[in-house]
Short mmCIF file of C-alpha atoms in Angstrom, two decimals:
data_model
loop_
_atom_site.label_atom_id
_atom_site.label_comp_id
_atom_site.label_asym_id
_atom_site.label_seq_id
_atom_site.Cartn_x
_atom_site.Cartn_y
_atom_site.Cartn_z
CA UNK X 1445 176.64 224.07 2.12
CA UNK X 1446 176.52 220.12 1.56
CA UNK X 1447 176.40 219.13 -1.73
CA UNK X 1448 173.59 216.18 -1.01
CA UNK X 1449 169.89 216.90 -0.78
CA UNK X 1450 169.88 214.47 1.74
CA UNK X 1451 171.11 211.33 3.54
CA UNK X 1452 169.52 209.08 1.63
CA UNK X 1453 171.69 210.03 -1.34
CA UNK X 1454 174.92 208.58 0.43
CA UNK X 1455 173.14 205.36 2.31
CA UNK X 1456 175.31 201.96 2.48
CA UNK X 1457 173.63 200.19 -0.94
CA UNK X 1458 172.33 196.94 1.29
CA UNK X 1459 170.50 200.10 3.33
CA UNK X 1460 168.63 201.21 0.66
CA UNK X 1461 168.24 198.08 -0.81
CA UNK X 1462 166.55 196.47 2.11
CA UNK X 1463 164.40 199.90 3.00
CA UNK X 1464 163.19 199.82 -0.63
CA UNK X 1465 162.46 195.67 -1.02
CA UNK X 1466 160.57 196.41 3.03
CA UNK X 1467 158.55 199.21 1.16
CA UNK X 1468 157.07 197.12 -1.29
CA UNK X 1469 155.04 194.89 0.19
CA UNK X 1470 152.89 197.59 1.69
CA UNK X 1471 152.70 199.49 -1.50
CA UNK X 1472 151.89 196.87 -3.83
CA UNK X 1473 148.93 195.99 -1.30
CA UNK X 1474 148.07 199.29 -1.27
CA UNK X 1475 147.68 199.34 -4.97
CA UNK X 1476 145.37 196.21 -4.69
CA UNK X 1477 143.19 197.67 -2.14
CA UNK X 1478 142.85 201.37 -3.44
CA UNK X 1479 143.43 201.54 -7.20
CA UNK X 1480 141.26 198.82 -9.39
CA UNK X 1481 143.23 198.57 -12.12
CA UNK X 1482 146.06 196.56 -9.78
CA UNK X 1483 142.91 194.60 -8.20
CA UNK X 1484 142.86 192.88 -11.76
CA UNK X 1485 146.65 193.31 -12.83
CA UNK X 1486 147.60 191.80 -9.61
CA UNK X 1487 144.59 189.84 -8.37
CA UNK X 1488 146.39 186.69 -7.54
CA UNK X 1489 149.72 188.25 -6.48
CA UNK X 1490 150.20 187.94 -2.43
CA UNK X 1491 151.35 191.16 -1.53
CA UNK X 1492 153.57 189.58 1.80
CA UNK X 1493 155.53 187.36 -0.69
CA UNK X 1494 156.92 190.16 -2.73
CA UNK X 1495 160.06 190.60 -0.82
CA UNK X 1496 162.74 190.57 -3.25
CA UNK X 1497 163.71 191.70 -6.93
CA UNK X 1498 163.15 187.89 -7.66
CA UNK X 1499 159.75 188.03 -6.21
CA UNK X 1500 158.92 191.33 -7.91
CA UNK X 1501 160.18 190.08 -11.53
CA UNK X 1502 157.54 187.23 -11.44
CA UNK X 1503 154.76 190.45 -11.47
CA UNK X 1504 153.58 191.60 -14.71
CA UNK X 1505 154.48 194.51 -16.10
CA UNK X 1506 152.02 197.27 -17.63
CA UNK X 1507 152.74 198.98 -20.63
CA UNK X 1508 152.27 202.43 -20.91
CA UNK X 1509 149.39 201.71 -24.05
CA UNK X 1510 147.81 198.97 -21.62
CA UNK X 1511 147.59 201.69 -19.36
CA UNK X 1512 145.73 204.21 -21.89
CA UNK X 1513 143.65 201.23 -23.53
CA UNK X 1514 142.34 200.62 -19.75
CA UNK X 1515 141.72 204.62 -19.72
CA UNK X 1516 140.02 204.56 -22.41
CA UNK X 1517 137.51 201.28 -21.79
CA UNK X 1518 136.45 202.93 -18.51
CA UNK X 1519 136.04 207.22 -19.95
CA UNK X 1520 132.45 206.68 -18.90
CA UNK X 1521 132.91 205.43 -14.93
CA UNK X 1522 136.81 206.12 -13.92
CA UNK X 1523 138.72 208.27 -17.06
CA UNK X 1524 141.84 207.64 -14.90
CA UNK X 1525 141.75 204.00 -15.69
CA UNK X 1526 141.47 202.59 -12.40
CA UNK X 1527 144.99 203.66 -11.98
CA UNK X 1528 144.56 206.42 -8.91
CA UNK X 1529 144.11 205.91 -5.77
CA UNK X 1530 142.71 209.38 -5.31
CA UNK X 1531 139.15 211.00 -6.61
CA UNK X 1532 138.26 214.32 -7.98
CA UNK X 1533 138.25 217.18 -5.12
CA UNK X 1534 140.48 218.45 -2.47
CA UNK X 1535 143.06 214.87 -2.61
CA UNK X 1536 144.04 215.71 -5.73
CA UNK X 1537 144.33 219.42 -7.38
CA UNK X 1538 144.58 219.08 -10.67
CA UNK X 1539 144.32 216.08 -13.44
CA UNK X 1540 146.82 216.61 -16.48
CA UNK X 1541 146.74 214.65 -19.83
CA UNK X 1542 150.12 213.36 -22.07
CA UNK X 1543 149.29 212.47 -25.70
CA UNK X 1544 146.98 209.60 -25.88
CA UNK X 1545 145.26 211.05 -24.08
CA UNK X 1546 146.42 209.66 -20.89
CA UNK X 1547 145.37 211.38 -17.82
CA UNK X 1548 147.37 211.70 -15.00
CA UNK X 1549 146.12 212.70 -11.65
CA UNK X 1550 148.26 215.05 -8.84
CA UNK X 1551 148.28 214.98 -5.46
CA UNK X 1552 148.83 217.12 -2.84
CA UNK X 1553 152.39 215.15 -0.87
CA UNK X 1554 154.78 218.01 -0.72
CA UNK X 1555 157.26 217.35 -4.31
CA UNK X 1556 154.67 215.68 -5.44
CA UNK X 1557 157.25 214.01 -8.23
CA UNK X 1558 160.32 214.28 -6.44
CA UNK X 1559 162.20 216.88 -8.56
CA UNK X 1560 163.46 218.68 -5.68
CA UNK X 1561 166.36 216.03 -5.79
CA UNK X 1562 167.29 216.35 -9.42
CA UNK X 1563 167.13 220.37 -9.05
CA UNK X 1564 169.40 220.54 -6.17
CA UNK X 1565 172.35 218.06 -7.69
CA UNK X 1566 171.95 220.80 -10.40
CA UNK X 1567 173.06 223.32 -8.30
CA UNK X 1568 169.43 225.21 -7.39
CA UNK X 1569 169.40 226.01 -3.93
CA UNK X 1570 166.69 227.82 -1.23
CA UNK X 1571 165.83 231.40 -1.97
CA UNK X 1572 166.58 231.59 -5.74
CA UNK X 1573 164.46 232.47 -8.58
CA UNK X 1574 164.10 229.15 -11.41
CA UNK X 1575 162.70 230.66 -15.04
CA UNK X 1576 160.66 227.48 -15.66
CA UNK X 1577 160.20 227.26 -19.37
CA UNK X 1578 158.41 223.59 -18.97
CA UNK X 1579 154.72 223.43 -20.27
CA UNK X 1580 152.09 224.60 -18.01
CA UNK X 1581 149.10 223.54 -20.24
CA UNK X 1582 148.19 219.98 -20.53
CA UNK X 1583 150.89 217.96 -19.37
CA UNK X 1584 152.85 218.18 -15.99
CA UNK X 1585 156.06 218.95 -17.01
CA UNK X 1586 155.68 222.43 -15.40
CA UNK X 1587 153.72 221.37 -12.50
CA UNK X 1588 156.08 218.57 -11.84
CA UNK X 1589 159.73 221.26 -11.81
CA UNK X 1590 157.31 224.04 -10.10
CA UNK X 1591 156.47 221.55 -7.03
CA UNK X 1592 160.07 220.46 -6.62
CA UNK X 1593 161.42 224.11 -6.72
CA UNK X 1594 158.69 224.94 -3.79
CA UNK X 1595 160.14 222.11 -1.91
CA UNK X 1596 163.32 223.84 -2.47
CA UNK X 1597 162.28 227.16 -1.14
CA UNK X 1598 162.78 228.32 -4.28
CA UNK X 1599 160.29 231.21 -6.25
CA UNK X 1600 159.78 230.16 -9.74
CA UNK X 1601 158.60 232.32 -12.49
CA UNK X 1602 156.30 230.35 -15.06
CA UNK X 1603 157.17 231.05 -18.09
CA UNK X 1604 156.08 228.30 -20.07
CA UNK X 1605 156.61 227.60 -23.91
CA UNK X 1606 156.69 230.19 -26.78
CA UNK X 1607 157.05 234.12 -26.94
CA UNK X 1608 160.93 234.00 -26.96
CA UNK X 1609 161.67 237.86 -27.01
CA UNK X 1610 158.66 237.91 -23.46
CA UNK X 1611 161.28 235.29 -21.80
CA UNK X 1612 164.38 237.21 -22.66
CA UNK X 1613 162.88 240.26 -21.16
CA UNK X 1614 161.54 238.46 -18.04
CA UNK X 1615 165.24 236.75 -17.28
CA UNK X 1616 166.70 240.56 -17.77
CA UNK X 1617 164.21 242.24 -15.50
CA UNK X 1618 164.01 239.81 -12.65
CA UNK X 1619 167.56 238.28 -13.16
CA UNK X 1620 166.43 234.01 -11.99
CA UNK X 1621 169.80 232.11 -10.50
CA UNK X 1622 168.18 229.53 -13.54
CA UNK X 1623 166.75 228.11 -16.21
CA UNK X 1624 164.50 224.92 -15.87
CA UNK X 1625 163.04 223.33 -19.40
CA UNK X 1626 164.24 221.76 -22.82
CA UNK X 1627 167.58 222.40 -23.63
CA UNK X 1628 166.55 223.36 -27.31
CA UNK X 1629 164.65 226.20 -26.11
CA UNK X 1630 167.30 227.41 -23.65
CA UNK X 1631 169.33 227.60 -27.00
CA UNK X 1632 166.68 229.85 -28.45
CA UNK X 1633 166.27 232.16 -25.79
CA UNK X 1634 170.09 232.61 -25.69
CA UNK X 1635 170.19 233.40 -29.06
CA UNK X 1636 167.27 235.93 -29.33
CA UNK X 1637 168.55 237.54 -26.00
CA UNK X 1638 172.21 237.94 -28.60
CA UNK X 1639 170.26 239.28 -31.18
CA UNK X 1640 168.24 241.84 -29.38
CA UNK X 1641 172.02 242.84 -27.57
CA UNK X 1642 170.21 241.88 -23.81
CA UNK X 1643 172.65 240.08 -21.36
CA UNK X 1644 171.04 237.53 -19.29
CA UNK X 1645 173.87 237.47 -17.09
CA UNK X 1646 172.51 236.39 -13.58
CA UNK X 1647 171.41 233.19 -15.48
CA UNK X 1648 174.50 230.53 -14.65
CA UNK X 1649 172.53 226.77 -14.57
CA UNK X 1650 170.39 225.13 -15.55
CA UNK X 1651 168.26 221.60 -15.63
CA UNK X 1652 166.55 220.28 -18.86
CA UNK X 1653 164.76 217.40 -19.83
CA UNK X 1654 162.37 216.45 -22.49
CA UNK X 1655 164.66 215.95 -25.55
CA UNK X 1656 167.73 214.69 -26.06
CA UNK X 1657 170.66 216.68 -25.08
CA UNK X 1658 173.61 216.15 -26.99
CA UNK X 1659 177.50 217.26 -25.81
CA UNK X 1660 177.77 219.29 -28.35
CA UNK X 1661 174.71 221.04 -27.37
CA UNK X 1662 175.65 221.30 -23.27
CA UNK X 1663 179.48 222.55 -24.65
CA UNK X 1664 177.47 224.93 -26.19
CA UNK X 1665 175.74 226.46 -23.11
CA UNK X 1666 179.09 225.90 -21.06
CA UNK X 1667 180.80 228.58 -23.35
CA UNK X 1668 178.20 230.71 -22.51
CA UNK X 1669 179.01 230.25 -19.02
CA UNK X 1670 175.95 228.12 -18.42
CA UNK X 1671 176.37 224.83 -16.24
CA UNK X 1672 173.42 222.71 -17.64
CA UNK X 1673 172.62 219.28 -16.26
CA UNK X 1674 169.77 216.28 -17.33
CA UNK X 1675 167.26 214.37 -15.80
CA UNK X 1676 165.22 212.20 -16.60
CA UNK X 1677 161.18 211.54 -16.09
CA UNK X 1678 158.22 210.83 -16.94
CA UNK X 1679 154.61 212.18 -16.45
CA UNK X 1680 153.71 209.13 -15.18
CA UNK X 1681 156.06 208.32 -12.61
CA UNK X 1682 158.00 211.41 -11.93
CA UNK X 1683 161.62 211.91 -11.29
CA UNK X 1684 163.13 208.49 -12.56
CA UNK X 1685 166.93 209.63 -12.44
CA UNK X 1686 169.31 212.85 -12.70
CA UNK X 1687 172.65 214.23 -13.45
CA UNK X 1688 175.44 215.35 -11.29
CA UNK X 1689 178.59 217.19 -11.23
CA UNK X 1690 180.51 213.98 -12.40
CA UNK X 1691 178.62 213.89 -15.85
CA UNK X 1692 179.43 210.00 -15.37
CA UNK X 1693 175.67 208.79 -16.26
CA UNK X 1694 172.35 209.26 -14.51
CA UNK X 1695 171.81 208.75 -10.45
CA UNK X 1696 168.40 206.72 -9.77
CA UNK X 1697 166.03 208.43 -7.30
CA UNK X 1698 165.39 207.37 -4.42
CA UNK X 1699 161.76 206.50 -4.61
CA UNK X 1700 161.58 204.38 -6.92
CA UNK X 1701 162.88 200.50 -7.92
CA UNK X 1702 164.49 200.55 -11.23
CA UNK X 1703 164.44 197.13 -13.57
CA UNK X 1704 166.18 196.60 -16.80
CA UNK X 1705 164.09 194.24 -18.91
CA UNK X 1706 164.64 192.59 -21.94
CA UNK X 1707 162.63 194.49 -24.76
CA UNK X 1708 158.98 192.56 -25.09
CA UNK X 1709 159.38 190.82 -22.29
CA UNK X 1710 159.41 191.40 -18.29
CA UNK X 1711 162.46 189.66 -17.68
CA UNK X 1712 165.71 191.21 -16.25
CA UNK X 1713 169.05 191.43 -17.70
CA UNK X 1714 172.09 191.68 -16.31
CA UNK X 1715 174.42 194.63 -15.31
CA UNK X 1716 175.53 196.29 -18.23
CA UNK X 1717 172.57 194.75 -20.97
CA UNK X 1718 170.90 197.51 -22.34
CA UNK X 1719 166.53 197.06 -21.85
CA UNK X 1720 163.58 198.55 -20.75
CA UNK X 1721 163.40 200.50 -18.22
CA UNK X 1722 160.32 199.27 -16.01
CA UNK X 1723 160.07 201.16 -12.98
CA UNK X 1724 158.18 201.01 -9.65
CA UNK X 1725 157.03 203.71 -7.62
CA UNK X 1726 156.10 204.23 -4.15
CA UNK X 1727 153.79 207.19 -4.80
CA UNK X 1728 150.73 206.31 -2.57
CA UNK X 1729 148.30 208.46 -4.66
CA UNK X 1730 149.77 206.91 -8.76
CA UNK X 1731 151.06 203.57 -7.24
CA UNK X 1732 152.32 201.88 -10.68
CA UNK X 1733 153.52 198.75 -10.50
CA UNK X 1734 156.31 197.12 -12.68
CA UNK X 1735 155.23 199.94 -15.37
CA UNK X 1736 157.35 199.83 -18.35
CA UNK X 1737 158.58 203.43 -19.58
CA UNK X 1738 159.01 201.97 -23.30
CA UNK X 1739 162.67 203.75 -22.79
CA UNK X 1740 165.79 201.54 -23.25
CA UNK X 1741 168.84 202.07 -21.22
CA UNK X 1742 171.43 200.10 -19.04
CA UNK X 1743 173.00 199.57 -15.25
CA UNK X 1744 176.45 201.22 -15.18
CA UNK X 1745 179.19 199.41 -12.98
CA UNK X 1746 179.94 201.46 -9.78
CA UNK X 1747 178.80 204.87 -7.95
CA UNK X 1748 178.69 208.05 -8.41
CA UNK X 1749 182.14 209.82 -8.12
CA UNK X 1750 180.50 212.59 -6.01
CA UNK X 1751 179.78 210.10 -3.10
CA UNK X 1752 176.45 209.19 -4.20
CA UNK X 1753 175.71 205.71 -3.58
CA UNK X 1754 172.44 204.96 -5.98
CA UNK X 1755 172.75 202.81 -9.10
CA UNK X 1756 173.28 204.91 -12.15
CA UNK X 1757 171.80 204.27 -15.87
CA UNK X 1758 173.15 205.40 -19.01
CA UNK X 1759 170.44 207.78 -19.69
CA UNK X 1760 167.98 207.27 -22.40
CA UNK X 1761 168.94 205.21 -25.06
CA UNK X 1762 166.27 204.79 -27.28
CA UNK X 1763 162.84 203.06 -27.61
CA UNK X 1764 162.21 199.61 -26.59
CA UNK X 1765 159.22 198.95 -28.38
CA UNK X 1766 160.06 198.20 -31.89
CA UNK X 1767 157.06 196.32 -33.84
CA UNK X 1768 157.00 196.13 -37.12
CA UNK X 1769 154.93 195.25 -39.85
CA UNK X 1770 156.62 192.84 -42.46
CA UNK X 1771 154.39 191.71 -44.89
CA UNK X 1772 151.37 193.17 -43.74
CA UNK X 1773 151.95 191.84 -40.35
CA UNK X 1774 152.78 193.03 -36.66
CA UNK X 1775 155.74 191.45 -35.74
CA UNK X 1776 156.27 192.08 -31.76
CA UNK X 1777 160.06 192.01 -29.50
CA UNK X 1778 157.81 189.62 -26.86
CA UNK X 1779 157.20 187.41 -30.20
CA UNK X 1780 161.03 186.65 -30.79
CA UNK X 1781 161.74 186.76 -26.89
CA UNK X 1782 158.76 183.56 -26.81
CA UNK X 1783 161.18 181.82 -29.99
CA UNK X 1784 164.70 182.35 -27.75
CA UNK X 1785 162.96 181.20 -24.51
CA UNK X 1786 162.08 178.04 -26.00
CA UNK X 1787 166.49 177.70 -26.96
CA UNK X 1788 168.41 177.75 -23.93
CA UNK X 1789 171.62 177.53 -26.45
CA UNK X 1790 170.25 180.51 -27.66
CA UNK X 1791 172.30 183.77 -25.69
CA UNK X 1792 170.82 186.87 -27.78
CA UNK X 1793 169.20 187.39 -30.65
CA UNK X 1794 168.20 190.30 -33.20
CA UNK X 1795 165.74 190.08 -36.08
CA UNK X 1796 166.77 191.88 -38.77
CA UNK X 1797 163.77 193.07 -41.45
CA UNK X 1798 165.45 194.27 -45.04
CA UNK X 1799 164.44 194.60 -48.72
CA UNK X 1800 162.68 197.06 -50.65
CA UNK X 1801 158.76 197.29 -49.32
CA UNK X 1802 156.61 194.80 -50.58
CA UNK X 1803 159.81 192.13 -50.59
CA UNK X 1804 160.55 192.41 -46.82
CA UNK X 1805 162.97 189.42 -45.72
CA UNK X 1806 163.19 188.13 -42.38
CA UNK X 1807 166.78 187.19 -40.85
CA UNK X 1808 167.35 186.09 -37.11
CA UNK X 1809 170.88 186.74 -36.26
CA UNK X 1810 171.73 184.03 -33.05
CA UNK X 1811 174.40 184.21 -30.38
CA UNK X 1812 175.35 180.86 -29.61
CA UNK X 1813 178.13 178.56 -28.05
CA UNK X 1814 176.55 175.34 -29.66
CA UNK X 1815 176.43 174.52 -33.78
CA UNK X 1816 174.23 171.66 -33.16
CA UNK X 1817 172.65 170.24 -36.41
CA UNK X 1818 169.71 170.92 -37.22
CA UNK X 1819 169.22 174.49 -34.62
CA UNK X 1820 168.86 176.79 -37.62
CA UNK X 1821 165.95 174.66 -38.88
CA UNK X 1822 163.91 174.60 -35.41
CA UNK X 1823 164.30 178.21 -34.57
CA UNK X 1824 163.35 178.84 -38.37
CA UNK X 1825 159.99 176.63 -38.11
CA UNK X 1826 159.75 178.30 -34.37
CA UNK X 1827 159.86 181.68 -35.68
CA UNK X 1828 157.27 180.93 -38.79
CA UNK X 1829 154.82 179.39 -35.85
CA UNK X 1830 155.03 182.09 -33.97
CA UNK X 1831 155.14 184.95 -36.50
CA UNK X 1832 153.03 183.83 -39.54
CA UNK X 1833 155.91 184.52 -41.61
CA UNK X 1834 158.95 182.68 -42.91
CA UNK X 1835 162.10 183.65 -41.45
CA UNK X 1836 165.88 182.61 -41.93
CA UNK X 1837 168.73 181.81 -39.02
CA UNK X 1838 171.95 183.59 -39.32
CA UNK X 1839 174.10 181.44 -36.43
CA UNK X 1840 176.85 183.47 -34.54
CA UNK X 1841 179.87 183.42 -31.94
CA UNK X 1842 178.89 184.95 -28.50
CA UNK X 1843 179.71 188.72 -28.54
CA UNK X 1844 178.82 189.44 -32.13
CA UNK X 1845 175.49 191.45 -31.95
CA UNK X 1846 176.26 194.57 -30.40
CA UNK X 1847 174.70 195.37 -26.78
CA UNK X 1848 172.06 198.12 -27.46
CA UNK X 1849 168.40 196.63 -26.85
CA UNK X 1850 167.80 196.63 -30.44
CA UNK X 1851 165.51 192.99 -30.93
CA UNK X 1852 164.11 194.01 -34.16
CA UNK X 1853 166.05 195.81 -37.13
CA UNK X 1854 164.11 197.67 -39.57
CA UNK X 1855 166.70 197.80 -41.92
CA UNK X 1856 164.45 198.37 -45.43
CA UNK X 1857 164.97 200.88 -47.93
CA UNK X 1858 162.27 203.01 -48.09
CA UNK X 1859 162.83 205.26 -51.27
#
């Protein structure tokens, strides 16, 4: 029994790298020519040209509330936004909707969102039973495990959110290999199943997403003889990344091309900088382009210790968009990110927002090489042009703000 899904998982890097870069050409065309929405975004891209991450970074990138303001401006002719390739009927089964509401269409590719991969490295394998616990109302978090088990050859029972003591006495009757859904709730079933004195012994792994999922939390379900791994995606895009047996960070899929960003902004940062996470898919039927999660997280050094040869991320480390309102005004990452591209002496920078409310004080904090005279007072003046709002300039040697995406601080009291 090999312990890949598939070849692809242990291809040479420049492989993959040059099957992926020869993909996307075709796809991004294909998003011009079938879904409307990227026949604006991209309306004076040429598809043939956008042969390398270079090329691809010069694209802009679409914001998951871009995506549900465009949703909402067309409810009345296209509710999907433009966004689909596909229409209502037999191409695509069934139309789901994340809070927003956005609405995200399905089609009918076999794994639709590629969690067959991310089930497998958790140890799932054809002709087991998976207790999905993922909603099946709504959103496609249940749809989106259920597909990827059937690719599997696995049977899944759907058992959805809620009526803990109904779960406990499903998993005892029909005994699943598994558990698929939020750790949290794996936790509650485990503990009802204690208190009502039912073993759920056949049920040895697991895969969770949704929520974060502490070590604490998996040391937890280890001592209960549970092996429980992570993935991570998104309704939009489906399987971004997942968790193997090394526990050494998060393996990238292999259908999509993963960017780091810097927060605000579409441009990428090196190995190692913590960003956005702006993805692009080559799902023919929800072809997103450059489409920014709003999820910070960062490039690890290296491979996989299992033999897998995909880039790895650090997993979820926060949210990248972090406006704020300082004195009754929206104050944006992209608006600080315009102030430091202007300062090539400039290397990072954090705006930090403090005081009590109603007496908020704006600080940028500046990595830079260069005391030049007179650098505090430009990127001041540049900061109230761009902002509306005086600001001060706290100048500092390289390596002093610390590397996690943060570009604005809200560091008020609010008491």
């Amino acid at each position: 029994m090999t312990e890949f899904f598939d070849s692809l998982e242990t291809r040479d890097p420049a492989a993959r790298e040059a099957a992926l870069l020869a993909a996307l050409p075709a796809q991004i065309a294909h998003a011009r020519a079938a879904a409307p929405a990227f026949a604006d975004i991209l309306a004076h891209v040429d598809p043939a040209q956008v042969t390398s991450r270079a090329a691809l970074a010069q694209l802009p990138v679409t914001r998951k509330h871009e995506l549900l303001e465009r949703q909402k401006a067309q409810r009345a002719m296209d509710p999907l936004g433009g966004f689909s390739t596909l229409r209502f009927g037999p191409a695509m089964p069934r139309v789901f909707a994340s809070p927003g509401p956005i609405y995200e269409p399905e089609g009918t590719a076999r794994d639709q969102w590629r969690t067959a991969r991310a089930l497998y490295a958790a140890g799932f394998r054809a002709g087991e039973l998976i207790h999905n616990c993922f909603s099946y109302h709504f959103v496609p978090a249940g749809a989106m495990m259920e597909s990827g088990a059937h690719a599997l050859g696995c049977t899944v029972f759907p058992g959805g959110t809620g009526q803990t003591e109904q779960q406990v006495q499903a998993m005892a009757e029909l005994r699943p290999a598994g558990y698929v859904g939020t750790p949290s709730f794996l936790k509650i079933i485990l503990e009802k199943a204690a208190e009502m004195q039912v073993p759920l012994l056949s049920v040895r792994k697991a895969l969770v997403s949704g929520e974060a999922f502490p070590p604490s939390l998996r040391d937890w379900l280890t001592a209960r003889g549970i092996a429980a791994y992570q993935c991570y995606a998104t309704a939009d895009l489906g399987l971004i990344a997942y968790e193997t047996s090394a526990r050494e960070g998060l393996v990238l899929d292999e259908g999509v091309i993963v960017e780091i960003v810097r927060p605000g902004t579409g441009e990428p940062l090196p190995e190692g900088e913590v960003g956005e996470l702006v993805v692009t898919t080559l799902n023919p039927a929800y072809p997103l382009i450059r489409f920014g999660t709003g999820d910070l997280s960062a490039i690890l050094p290296g491979t996989c210790p299992t033999g897998r040869t995909n880039t790895r991320i650090r997993g979820w480390l926060g949210r990248a968009d972090q406006t704020t309102k300082v004195r009754g005004m929206f104050v944006h990452p992209g608006q600080v990110a315009d102030v430091v591209r202007r300062f090539p002496q400039v290397l990072r920078a954090r705006l930090v927002v403090s005081g009590e409310m109603g007496n908020d004080q704006m600080v940028l904090k500046v990595e830079t090489r260069e005391t030049a005279a007179g650098l505090a007072q430009l990127l001041s003046e540049t900061m109230r042009e761009v902002t509306k709002l005086r600001c001060e300039v706290e100048m500092l040697p390289p390596g002093s703000l610390p590397n996690d995406g943060i570009v604005i601080e809200d560091a008020r009291s609010y008491r």
